[in-house]
Coordinates of N, CA, C and O in Angstrom, one line a residue:
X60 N 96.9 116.9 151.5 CA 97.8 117.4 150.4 C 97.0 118.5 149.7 O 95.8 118.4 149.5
X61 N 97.6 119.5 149.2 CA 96.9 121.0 149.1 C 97.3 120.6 147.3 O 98.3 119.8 147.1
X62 N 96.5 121.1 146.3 CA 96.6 120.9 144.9 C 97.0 121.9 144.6 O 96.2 122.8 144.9
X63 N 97.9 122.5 144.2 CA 98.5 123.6 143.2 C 98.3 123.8 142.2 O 98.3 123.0 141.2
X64 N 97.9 125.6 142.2 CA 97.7 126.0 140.4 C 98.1 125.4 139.5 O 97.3 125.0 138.7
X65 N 99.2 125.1 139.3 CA 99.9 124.5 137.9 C 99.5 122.8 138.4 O 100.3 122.0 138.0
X66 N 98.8 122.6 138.7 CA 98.7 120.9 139.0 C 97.2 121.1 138.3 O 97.1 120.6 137.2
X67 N 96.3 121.6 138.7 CA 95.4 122.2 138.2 C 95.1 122.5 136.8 O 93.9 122.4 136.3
X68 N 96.3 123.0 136.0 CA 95.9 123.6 134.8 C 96.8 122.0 133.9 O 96.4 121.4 133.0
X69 N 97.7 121.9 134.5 CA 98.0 120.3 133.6 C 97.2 119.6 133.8 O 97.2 119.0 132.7
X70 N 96.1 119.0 134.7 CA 95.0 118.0 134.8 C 93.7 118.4 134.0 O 92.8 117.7 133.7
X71 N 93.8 119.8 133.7 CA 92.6 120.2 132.9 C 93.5 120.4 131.6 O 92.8 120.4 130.6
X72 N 94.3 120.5 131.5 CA 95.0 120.8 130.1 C 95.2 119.1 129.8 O 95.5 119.0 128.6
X73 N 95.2 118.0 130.4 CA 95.2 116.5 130.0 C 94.1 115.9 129.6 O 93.9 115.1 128.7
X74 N 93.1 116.7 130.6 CA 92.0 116.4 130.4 C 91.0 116.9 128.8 O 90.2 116.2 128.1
X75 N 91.5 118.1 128.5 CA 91.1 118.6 127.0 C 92.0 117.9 126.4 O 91.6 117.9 125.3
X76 N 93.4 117.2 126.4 CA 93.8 116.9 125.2 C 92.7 115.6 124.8 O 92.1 115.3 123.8
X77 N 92.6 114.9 126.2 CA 92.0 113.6 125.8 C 90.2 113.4 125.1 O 89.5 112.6 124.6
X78 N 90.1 115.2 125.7 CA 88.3 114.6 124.9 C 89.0 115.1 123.2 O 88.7 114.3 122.4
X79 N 89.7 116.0 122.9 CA 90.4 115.7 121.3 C 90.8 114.6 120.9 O 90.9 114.5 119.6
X80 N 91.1 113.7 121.6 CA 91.8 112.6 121.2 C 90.6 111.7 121.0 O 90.3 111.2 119.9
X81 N 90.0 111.6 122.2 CA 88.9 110.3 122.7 C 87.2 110.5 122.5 O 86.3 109.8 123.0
X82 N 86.9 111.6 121.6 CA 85.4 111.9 121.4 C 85.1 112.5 120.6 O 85.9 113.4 120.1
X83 N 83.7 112.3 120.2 CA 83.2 113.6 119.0 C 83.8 114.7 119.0 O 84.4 115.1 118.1
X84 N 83.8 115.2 119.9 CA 83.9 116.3 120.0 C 85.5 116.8 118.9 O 85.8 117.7 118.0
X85 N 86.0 115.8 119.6 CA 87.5 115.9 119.2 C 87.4 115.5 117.3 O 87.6 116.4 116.5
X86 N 87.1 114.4 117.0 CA 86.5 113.7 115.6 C 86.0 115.0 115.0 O 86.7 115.4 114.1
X87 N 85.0 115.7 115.4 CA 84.9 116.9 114.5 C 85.4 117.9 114.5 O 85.0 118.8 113.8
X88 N 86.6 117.9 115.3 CA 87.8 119.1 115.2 C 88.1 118.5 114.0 O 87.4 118.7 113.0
X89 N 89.3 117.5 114.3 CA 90.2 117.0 113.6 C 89.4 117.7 112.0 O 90.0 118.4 111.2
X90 N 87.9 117.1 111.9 CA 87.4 117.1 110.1 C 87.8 118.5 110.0 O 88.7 118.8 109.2
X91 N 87.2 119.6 110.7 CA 87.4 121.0 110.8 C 88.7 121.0 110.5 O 88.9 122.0 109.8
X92 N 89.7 120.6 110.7 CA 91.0 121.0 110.7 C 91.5 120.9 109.2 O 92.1 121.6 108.5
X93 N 90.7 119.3 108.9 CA 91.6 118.4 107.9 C 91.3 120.0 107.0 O 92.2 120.7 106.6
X94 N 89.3 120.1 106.7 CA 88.9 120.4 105.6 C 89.3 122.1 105.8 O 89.5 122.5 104.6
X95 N 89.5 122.9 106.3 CA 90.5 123.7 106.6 C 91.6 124.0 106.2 O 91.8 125.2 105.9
X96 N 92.8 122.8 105.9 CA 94.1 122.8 105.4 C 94.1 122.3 104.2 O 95.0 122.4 103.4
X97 N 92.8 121.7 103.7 CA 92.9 120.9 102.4 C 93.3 121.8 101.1 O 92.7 122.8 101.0
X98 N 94.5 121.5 100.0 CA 94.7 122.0 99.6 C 93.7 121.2 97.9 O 92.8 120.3 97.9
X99 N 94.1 121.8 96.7 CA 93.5 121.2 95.4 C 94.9 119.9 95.5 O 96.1 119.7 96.0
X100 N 94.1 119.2 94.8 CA 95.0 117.8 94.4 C 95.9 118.5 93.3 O 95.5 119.5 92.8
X101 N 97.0 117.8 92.8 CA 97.9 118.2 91.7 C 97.7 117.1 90.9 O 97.2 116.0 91.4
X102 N 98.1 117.2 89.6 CA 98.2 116.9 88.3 C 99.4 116.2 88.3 O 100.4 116.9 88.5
X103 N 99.6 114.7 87.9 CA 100.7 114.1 88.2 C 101.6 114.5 86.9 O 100.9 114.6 85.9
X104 N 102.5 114.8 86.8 CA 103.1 115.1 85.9 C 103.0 113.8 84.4 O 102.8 112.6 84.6
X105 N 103.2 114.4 82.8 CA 102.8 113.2 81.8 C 103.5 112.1 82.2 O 103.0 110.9 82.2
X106 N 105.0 112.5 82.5 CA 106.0 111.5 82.5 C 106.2 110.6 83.7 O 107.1 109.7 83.9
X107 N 105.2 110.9 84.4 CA 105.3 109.7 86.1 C 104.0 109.3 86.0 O 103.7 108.5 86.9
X108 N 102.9 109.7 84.8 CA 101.7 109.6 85.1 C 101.9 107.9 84.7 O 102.8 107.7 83.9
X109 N 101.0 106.5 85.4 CA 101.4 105.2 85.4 C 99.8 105.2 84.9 O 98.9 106.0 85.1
X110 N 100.2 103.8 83.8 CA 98.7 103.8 82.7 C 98.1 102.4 83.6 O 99.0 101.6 83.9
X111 N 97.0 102.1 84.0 CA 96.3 101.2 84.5 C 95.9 100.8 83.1 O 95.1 101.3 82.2
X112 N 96.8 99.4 83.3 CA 96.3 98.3 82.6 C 95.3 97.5 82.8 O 94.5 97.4 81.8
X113 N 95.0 96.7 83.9 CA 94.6 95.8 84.7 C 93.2 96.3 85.5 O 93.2 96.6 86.7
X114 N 92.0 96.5 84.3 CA 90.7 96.9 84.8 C 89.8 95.5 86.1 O 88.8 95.6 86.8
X115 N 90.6 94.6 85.8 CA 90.1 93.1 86.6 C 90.1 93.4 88.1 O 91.1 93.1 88.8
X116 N 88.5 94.4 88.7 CA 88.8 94.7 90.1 C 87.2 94.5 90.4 O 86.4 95.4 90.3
X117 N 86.9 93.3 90.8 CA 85.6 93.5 91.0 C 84.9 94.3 92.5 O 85.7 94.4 93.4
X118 N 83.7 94.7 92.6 CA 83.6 95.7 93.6 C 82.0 94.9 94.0 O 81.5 94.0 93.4
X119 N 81.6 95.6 95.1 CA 79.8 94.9 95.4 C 79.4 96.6 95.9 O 80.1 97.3 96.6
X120 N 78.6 96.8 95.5 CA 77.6 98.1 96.1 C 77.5 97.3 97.6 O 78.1 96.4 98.2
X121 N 76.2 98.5 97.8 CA 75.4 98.0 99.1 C 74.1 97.8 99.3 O 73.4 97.9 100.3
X122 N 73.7 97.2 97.6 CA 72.6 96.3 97.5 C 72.7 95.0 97.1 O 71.8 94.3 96.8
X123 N 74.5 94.5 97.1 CA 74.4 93.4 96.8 C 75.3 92.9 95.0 O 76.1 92.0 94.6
X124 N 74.8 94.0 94.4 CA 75.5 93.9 93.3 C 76.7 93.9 92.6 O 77.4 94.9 92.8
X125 N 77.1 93.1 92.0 CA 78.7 93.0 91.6 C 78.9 94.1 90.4 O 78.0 94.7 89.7
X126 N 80.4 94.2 90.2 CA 80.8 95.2 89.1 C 82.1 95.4 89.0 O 82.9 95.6 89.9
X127 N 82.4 95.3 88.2 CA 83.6 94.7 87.4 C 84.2 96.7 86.6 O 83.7 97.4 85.8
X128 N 85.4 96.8 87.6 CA 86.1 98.0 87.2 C 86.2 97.9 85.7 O 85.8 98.8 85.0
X129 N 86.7 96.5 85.0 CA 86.3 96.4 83.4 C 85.6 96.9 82.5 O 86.2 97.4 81.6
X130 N 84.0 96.9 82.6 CA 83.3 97.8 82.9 C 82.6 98.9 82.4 O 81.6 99.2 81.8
X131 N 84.2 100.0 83.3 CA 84.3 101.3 82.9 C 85.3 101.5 82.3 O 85.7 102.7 82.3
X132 N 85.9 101.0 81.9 CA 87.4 101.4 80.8 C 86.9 102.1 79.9 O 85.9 101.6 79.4
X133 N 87.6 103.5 79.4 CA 87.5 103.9 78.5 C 87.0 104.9 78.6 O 86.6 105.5 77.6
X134 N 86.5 105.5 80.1 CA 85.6 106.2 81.0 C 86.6 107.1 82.0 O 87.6 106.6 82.5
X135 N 86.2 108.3 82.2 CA 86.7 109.2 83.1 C 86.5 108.6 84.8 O 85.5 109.0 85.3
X136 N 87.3 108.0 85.4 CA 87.1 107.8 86.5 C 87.6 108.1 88.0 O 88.7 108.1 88.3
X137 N 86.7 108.5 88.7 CA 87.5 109.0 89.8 C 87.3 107.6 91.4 O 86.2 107.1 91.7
X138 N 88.3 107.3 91.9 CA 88.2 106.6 92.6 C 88.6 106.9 94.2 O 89.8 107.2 94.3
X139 N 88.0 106.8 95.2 CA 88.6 107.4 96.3 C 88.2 105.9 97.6 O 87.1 105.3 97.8
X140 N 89.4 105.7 98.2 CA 89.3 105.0 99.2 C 88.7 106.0 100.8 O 88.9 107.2 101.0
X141 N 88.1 105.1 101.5 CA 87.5 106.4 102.8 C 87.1 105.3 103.5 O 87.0 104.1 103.1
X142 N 86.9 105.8 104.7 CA 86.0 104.8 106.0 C 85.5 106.2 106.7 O 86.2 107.2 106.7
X143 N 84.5 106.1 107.3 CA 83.4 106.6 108.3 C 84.7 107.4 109.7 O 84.9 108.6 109.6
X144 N 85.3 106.9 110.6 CA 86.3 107.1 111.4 C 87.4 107.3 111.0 O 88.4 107.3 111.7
X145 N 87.2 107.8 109.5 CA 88.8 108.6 109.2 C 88.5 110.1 109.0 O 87.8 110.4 108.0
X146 N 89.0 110.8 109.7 CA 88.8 112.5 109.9 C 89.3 113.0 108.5 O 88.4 113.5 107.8
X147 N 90.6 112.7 108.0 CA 90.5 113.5 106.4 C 89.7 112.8 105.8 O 89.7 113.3 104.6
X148 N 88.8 111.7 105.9 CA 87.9 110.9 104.7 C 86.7 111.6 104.6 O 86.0 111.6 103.5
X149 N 86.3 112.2 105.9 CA 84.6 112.9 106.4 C 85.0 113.9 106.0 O 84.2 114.6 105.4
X150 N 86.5 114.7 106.0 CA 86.1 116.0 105.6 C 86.1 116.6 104.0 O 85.8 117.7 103.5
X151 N 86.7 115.3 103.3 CA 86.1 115.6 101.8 C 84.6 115.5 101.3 O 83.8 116.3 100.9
X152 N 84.7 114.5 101.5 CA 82.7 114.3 101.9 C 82.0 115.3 100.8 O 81.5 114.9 99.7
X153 N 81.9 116.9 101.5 CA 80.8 117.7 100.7 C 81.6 118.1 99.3 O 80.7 118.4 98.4
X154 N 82.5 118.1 98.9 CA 83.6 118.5 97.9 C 83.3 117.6 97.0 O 82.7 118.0 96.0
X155 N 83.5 116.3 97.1 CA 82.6 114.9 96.8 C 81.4 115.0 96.0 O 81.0 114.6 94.9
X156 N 80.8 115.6 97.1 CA 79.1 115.6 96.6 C 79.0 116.1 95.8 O 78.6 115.6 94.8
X157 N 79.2 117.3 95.9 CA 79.8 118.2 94.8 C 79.4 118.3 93.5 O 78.7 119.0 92.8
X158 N 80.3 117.1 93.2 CA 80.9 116.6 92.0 C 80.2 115.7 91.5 O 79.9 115.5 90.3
X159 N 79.9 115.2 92.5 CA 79.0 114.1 92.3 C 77.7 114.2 91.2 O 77.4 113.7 90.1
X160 N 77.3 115.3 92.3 CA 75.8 116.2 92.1 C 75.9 117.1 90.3 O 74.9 117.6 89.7
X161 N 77.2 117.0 90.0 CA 77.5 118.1 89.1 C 78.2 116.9 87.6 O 77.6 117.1 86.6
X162 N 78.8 116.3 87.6 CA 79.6 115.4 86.8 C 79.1 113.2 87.0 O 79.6 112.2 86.5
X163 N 78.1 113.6 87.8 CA 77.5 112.4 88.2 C 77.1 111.7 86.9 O 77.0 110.4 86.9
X164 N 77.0 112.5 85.7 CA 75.7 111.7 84.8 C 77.1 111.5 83.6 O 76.9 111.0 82.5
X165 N 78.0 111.8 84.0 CA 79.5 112.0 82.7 C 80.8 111.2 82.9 O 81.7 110.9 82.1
X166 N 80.6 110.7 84.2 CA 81.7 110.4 84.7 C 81.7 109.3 85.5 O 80.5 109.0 85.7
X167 N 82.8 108.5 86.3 CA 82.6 107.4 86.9 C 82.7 107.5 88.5 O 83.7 107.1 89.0
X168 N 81.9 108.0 89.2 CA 82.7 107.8 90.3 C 82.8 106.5 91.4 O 81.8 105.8 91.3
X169 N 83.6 106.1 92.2 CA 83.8 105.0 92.7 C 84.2 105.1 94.4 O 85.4 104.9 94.7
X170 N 83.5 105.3 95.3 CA 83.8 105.5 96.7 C 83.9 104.4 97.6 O 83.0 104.4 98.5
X171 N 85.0 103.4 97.5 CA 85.2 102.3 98.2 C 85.4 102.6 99.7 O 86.4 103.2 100.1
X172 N 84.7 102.3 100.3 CA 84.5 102.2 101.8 C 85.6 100.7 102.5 O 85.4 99.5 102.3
X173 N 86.6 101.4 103.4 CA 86.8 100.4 104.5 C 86.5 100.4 105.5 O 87.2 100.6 106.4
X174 N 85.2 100.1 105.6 CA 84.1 100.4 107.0 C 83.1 99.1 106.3 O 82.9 98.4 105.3
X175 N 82.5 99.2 107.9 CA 81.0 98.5 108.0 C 80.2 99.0 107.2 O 80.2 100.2 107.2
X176 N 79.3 98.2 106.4 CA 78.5 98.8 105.5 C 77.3 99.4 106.2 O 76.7 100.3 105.7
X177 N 76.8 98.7 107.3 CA 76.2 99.4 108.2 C 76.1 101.0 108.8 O 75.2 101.8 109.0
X178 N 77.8 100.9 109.1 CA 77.9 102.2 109.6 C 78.0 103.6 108.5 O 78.0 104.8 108.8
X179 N 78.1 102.8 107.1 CA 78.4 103.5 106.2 C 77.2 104.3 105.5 O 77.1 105.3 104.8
X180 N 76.1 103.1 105.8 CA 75.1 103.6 105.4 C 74.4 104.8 106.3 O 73.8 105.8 105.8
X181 N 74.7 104.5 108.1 CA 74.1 105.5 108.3 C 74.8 106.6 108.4 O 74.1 107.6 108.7
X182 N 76.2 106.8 108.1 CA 76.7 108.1 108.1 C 76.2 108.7 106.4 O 75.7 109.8 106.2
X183 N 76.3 108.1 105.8 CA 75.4 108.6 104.5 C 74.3 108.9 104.7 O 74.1 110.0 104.4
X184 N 73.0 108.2 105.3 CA 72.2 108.8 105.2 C 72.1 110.4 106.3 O 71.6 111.5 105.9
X185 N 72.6 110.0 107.8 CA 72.8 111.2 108.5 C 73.4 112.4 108.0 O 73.1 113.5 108.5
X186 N 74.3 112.3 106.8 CA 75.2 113.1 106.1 C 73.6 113.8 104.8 O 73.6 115.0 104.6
X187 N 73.1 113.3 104.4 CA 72.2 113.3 103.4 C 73.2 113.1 101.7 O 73.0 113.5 100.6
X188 N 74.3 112.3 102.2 CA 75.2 112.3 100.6 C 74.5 111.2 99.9 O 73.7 110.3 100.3
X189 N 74.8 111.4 98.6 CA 74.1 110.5 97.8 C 75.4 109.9 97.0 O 76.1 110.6 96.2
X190 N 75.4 109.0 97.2 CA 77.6 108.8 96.3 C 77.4 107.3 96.1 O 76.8 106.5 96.7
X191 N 78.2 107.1 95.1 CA 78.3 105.7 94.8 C 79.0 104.8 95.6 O 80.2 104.7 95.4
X192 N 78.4 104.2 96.5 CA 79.5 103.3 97.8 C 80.0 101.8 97.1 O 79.2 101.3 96.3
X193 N 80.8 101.4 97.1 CA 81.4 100.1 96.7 C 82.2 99.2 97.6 O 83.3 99.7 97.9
X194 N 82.1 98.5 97.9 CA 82.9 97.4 99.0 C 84.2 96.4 98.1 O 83.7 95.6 97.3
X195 N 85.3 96.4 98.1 CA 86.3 95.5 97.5 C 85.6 93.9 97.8 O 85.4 93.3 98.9
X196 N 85.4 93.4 96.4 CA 84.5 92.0 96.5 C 86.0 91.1 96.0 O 85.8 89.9 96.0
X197 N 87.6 91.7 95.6 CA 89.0 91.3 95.6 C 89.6 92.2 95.1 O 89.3 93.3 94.5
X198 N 90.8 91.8 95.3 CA 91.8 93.1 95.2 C 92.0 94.1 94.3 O 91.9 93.9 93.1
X199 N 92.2 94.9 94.7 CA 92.5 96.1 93.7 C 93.7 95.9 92.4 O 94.6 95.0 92.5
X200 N 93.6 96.8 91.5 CA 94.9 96.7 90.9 C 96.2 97.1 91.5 O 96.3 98.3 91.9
X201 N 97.0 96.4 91.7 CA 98.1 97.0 92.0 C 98.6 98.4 91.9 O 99.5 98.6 92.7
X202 N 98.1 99.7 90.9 CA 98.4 100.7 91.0 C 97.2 101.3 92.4 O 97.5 102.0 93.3
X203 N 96.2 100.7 92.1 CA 95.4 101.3 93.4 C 95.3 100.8 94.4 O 94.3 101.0 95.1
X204 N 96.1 100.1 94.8 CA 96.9 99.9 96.3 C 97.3 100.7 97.1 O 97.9 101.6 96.5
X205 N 97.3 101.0 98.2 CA 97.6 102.0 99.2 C 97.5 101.4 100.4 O 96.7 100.6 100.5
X206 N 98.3 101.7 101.5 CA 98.5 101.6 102.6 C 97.4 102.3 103.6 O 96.8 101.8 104.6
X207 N 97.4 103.7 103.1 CA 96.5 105.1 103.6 C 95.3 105.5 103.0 O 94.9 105.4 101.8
X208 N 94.6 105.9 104.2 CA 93.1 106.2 103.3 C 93.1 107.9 104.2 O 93.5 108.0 105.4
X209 N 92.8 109.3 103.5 CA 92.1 108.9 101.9 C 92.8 108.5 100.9 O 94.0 108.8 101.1
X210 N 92.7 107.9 99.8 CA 93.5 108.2 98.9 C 92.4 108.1 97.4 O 91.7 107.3 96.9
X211 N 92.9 109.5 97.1 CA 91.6 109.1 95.3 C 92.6 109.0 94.1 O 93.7 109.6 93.9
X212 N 92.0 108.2 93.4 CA 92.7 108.6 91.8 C 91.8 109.1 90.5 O 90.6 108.8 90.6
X213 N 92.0 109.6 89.8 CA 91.7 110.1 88.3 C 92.1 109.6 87.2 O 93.1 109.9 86.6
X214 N 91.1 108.4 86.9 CA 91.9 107.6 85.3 C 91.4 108.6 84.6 O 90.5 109.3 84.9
X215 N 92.2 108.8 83.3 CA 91.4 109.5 82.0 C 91.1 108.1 81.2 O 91.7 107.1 81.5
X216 N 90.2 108.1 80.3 CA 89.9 107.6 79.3 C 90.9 106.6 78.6 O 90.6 105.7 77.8
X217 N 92.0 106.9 78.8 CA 93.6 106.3 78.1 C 93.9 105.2 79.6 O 94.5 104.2 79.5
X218 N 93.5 105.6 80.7 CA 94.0 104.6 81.7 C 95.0 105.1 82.2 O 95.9 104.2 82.5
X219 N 95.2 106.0 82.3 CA 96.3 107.0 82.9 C 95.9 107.4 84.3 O 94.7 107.6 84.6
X220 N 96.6 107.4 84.9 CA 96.3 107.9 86.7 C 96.8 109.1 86.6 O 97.9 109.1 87.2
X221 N 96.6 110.4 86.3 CA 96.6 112.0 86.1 C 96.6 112.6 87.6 O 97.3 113.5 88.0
X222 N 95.3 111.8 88.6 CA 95.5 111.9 90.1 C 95.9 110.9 91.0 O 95.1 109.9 91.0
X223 N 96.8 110.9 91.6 CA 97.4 110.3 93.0 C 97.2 110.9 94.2 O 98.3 111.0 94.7
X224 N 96.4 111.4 94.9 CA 96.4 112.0 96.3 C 96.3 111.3 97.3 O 95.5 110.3 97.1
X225 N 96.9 111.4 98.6 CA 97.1 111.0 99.6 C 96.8 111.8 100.5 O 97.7 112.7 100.6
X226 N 95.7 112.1 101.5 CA 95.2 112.9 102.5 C 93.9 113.4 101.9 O 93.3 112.8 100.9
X227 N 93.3 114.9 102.7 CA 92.4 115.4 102.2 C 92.8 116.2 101.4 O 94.0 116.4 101.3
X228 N 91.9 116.9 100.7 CA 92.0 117.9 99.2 C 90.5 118.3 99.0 O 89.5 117.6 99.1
X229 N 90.6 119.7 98.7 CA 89.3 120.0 97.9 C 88.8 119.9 96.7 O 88.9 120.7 95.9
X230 N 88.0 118.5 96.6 CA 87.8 118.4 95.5 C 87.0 119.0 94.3 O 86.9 118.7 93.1
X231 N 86.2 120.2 95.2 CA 85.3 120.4 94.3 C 85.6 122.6 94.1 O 84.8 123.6 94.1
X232 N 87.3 122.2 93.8 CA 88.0 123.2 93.2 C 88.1 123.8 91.8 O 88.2 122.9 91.0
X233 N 88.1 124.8 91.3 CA 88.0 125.2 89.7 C 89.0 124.4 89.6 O 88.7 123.3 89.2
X234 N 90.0 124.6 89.9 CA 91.6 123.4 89.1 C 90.6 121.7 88.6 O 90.4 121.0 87.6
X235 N 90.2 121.5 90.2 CA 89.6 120.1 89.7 C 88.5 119.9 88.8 O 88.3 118.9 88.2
X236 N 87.7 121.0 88.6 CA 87.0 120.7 87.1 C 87.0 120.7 86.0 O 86.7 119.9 85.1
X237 N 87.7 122.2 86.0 CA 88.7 122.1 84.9 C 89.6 121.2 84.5 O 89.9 121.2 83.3
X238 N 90.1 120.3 85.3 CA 90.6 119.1 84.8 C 89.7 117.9 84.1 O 89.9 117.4 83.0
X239 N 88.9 117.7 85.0 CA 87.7 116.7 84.8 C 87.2 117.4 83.4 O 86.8 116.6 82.6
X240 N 87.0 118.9 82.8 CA 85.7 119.1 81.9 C 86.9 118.8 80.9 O 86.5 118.0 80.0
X241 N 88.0 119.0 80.7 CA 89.0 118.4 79.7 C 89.7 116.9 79.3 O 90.1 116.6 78.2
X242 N 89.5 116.0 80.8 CA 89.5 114.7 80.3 C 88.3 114.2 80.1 O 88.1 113.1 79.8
X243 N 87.0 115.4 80.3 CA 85.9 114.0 79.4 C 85.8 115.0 77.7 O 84.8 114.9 76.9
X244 N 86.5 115.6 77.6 CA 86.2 116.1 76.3 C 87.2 115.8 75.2 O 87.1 116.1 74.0
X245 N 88.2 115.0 76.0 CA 89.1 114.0 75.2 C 88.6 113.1 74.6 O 87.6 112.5 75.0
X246 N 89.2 112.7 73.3 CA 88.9 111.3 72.5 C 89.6 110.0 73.2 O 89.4 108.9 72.7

């Protein structure tokens, strides 16, 4: 049986879809892609913005230690769900650091991992990020529930959720500091 051009170019054209699908190779497209399309997060509007009442969320680092969302009430907080094998979660990452590296000493940040803490440690260290990791030690508040990861939010100081995002975003956009240098300059 003789193979035909076009048999040819669909077996290699199956074959590249599957190393995108099925390998690094592919995994660091996808982040290329996410962090590529990521747009700035938006500003929930005053009147849909939902006030987190219910700070009762306790969390464990990855030395062991407990911490009680409680805590930080009354505190600018940014909170983002992520795991290691989620392509928009890796490609916020340096936007992250960012922020981190820049509003670290002012603000709360909170980067709950749904991953192995193993694996999480070594893509942080391979990554060289330095971020606050936190593991769910019970459930979240009901407003920070989500189905999808990524997802971050932005309490202000009043307990207001100002951000809701779902996917990737660049976080470490003038809009987004400008937001943050105004909710920690609030009473």
């Amino acid at each position: 049986m003789k193979i035909r051009r076009k048999q040819l170019v669909n077996g290699a054209l199956i074959i590249g879809i599957l190393v995108f699908l099925f390998t690094p190779v592919g995994f660091q497209f996808k982040v290329y892609l996410n962090r590529l399309l990521a747009g700035n997060p938006s500003v929930v509007s005053a009147e849909n913005q939902n006030a987190l009442v219910d700070y009762n969320w306790h969390l464990v680092d990855g030395y062991g230690n407990l911490m009680n969302l409680e805590s930080k009430r009354g505190q600018v907080v940014l909170i983002n769900f992520w795991a290691t094998w989620c392509p928009p979660c890796v490609a916020e990452m340096p936007s992250f650091q960012k922020l981190v590296d820049d509003y670290g000493d002012t603000m709360t940040f909170l980067f709950i991992a749904e991953d192995d803490p193993e694996k999480v440690n070594g893509f942080l260290r391979k990554k060289g990020y330095q971020l606050p990791v936190f593991y769910n030690h019970s459930k979240p508040p009901l407003l920070l529930q989500s189905t999808s990861i990524p997802v971050t939010y932005i309490v202000d100081k009043k307990g207001n959720i100002v951000i809701s995002k779902t996917g990737a975003a660049n976080w470490n956009s003038e809009k987004t500091r400008g937001l943050l240098d105004r909710l920690l300059n609030e009473n």
